[in-house]
Tab-separated table of C-alpha atoms in Angstrom:
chain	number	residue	atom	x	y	z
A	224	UNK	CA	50.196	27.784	-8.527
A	225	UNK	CA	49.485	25.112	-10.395
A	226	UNK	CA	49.290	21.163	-9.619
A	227	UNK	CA	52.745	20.508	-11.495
A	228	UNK	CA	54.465	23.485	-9.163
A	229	UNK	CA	52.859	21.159	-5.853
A	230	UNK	CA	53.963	17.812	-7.181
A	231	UNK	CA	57.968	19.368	-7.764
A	232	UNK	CA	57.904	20.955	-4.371
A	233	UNK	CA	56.783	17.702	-2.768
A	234	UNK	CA	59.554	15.827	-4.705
A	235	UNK	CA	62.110	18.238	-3.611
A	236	UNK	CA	60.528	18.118	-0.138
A	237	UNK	CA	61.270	14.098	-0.394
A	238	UNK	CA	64.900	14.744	-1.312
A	239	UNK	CA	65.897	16.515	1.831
A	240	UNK	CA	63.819	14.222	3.719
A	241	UNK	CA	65.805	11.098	2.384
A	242	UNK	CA	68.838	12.864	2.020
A	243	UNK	CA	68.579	13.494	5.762
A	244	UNK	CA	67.849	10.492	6.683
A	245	UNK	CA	70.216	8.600	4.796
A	246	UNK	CA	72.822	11.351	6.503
A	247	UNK	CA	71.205	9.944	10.608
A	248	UNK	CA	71.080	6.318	9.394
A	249	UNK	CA	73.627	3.987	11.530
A	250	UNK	CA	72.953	1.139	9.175
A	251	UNK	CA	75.098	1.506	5.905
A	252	UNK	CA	73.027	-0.380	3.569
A	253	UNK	CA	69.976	1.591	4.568
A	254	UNK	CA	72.016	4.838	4.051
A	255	UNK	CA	72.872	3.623	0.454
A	256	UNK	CA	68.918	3.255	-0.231
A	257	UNK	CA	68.254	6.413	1.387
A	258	UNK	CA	71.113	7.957	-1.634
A	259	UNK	CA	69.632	6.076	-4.463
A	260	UNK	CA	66.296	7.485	-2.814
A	261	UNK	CA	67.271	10.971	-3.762
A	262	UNK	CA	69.190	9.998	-6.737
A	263	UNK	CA	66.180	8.533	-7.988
A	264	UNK	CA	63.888	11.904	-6.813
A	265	UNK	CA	65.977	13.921	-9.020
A	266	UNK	CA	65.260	12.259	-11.617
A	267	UNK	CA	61.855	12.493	-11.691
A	268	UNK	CA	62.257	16.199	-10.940
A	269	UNK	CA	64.290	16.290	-14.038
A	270	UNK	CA	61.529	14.942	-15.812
A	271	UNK	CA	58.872	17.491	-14.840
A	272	UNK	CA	61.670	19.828	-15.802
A	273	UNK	CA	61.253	18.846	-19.385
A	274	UNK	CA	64.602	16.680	-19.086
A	275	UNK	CA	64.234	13.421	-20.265
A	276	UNK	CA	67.603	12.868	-21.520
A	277	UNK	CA	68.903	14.126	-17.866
A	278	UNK	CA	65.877	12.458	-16.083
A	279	UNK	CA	67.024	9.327	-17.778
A	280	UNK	CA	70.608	9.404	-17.669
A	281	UNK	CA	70.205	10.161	-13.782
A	282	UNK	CA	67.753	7.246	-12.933
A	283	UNK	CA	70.521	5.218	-14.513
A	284	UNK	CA	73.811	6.333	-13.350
A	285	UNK	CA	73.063	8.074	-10.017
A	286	UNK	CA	70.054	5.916	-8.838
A	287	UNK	CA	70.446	2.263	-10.342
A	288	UNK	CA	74.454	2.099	-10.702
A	289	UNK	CA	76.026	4.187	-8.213
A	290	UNK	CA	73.294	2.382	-5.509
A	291	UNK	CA	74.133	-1.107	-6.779
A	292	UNK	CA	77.941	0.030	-6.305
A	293	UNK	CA	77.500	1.386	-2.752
A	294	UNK	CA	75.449	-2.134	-1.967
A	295	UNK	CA	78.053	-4.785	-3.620
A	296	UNK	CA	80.845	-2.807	-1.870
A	297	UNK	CA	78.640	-2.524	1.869
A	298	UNK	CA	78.219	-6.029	1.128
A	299	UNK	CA	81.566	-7.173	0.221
A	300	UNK	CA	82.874	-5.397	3.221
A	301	UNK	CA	83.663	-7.080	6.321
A	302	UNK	CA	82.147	-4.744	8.936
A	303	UNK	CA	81.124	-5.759	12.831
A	304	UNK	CA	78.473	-3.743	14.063
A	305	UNK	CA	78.042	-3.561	17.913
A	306	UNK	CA	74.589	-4.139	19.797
A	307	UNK	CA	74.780	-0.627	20.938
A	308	UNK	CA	71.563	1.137	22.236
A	309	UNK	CA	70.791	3.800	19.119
A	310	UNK	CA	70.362	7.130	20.762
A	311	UNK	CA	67.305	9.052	18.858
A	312	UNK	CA	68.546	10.967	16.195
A	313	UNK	CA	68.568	15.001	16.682
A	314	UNK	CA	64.769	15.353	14.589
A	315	UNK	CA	63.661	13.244	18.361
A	316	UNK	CA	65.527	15.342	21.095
A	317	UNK	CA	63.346	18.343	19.697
Protein backbone atom coordinates (compact mmCIF):
# COMPACT_ATOMS: atom_id res chain seq x y z
CA UNK A 1 0.00 0.00 0.00
CA UNK A 2 1.36 2.90 -0.93
CA UNK A 3 1.36 6.60 0.67
CA UNK A 4 -1.23 7.90 -2.06
CA UNK A 5 -3.70 4.71 -1.11
CA UNK A 6 -3.28 6.21 2.95
CA UNK A 7 -3.80 9.84 2.06
CA UNK A 8 -7.39 8.78 -0.13
CA UNK A 9 -8.53 6.59 2.69
CA UNK A 10 -7.96 9.36 5.21
CA UNK A 11 -9.86 11.81 2.90
CA UNK A 12 -12.68 9.48 2.56
CA UNK A 13 -12.39 8.80 6.30
CA UNK A 14 -12.92 12.84 6.66
CA UNK A 15 -16.02 12.71 4.47
CA UNK A 16 -18.07 10.48 6.67
CA UNK A 17 -16.72 12.18 9.57
CA UNK A 18 -18.07 15.66 8.33
CA UNK A 19 -20.83 14.27 6.62
CA UNK A 20 -21.88 12.93 10.02
CA UNK A 21 -21.45 15.63 11.74
CA UNK A 22 -22.99 18.05 9.61
CA UNK A 23 -26.07 15.27 9.74
CA UNK A 24 -25.94 15.72 14.35
CA UNK A 25 -25.33 19.49 14.03
CA UNK A 26 -28.41 21.59 15.63
CA UNK A 27 -26.91 24.76 14.28
CA UNK A 28 -27.81 25.21 10.48
CA UNK A 29 -25.03 27.31 9.41
CA UNK A 30 -22.54 24.92 10.93
CA UNK A 31 -24.35 22.03 9.11
CA UNK A 32 -23.89 23.97 5.76
CA UNK A 33 -19.94 24.10 6.52
CA UNK A 34 -19.93 20.65 7.58
CA UNK A 35 -21.61 19.97 3.53
CA UNK A 36 -19.21 22.21 1.80
CA UNK A 37 -16.67 20.22 4.14
CA UNK A 38 -17.33 17.08 2.22
CA UNK A 39 -18.09 18.76 -0.96
CA UNK A 40 -14.81 20.16 -0.80
CA UNK A 41 -13.13 16.44 0.34
CA UNK A 42 -14.37 15.07 -2.81
CA UNK A 43 -12.77 17.12 -4.61
CA UNK A 44 -9.56 16.60 -3.60
CA UNK A 45 -10.27 12.87 -3.81
CA UNK A 46 -11.11 13.54 -7.36
CA UNK A 47 -7.89 14.95 -7.79
CA UNK A 48 -5.77 12.03 -6.55
CA UNK A 49 -8.12 10.18 -8.85
CA UNK A 50 -6.48 11.78 -11.80
CA UNK A 51 -9.68 14.14 -12.19
CA UNK A 52 -8.87 17.52 -12.47
CA UNK A 53 -11.59 18.60 -14.63
CA UNK A 54 -14.09 16.80 -11.96
CA UNK A 55 -11.83 17.82 -8.97
CA UNK A 56 -12.26 21.30 -10.26
CA UNK A 57 -15.66 21.53 -11.36
CA UNK A 58 -16.63 20.02 -7.81
CA UNK A 59 -14.56 22.49 -5.61
CA UNK A 60 -16.58 25.02 -7.56
CA UNK A 61 -20.09 24.01 -7.81
CA UNK A 62 -20.57 21.61 -4.86
CA UNK A 63 -18.10 23.23 -2.33
CA UNK A 64 -17.88 27.12 -3.08
CA UNK A 65 -21.52 27.71 -4.71
CA UNK A 66 -23.89 25.34 -3.37
CA UNK A 67 -22.22 26.35 0.40
CA UNK A 68 -22.50 30.07 -0.33
CA UNK A 69 -26.26 29.21 -1.39
CA UNK A 70 -27.09 27.18 1.74
CA UNK A 71 -25.37 30.29 3.88
CA UNK A 72 -27.19 33.43 2.05
CA UNK A 73 -30.45 31.41 2.32
CA UNK A 74 -29.67 30.23 6.43
CA UNK A 75 -28.95 33.76 6.62
CA UNK A 76 -31.76 35.35 4.91
CA UNK A 77 -34.05 33.17 6.87
CA UNK A 78 -35.82 34.30 9.81
CA UNK A 79 -35.34 31.38 12.23
CA UNK A 80 -35.70 31.55 16.37
CA UNK A 81 -33.67 29.11 17.96
CA UNK A 82 -34.59 28.17 21.61
CA UNK A 83 -31.98 28.07 24.61
CA UNK A 84 -32.63 24.43 24.86
CA UNK A 85 -30.09 22.17 26.76
CA UNK A 86 -28.34 20.09 23.59
CA UNK A 87 -28.57 16.48 24.56
CA UNK A 88 -25.09 14.69 23.42
CA UNK A 89 -25.38 13.43 20.16
CA UNK A 90 -25.65 9.40 19.76
CA UNK A 91 -21.37 9.10 19.02
CA UNK A 92 -21.58 10.36 23.30
CA UNK A 93 -24.31 7.96 24.76
CA UNK A 94 -21.84 5.09 23.57
Amino acid sequence: MNCIACIEYIIVALMIISAILSVEWRDLLAAAVGMAAVSLFASILFFFLQAPDVAMTEAAIGAALSGAVFIFAIKRSYRYETEEEEKPGWWVRW
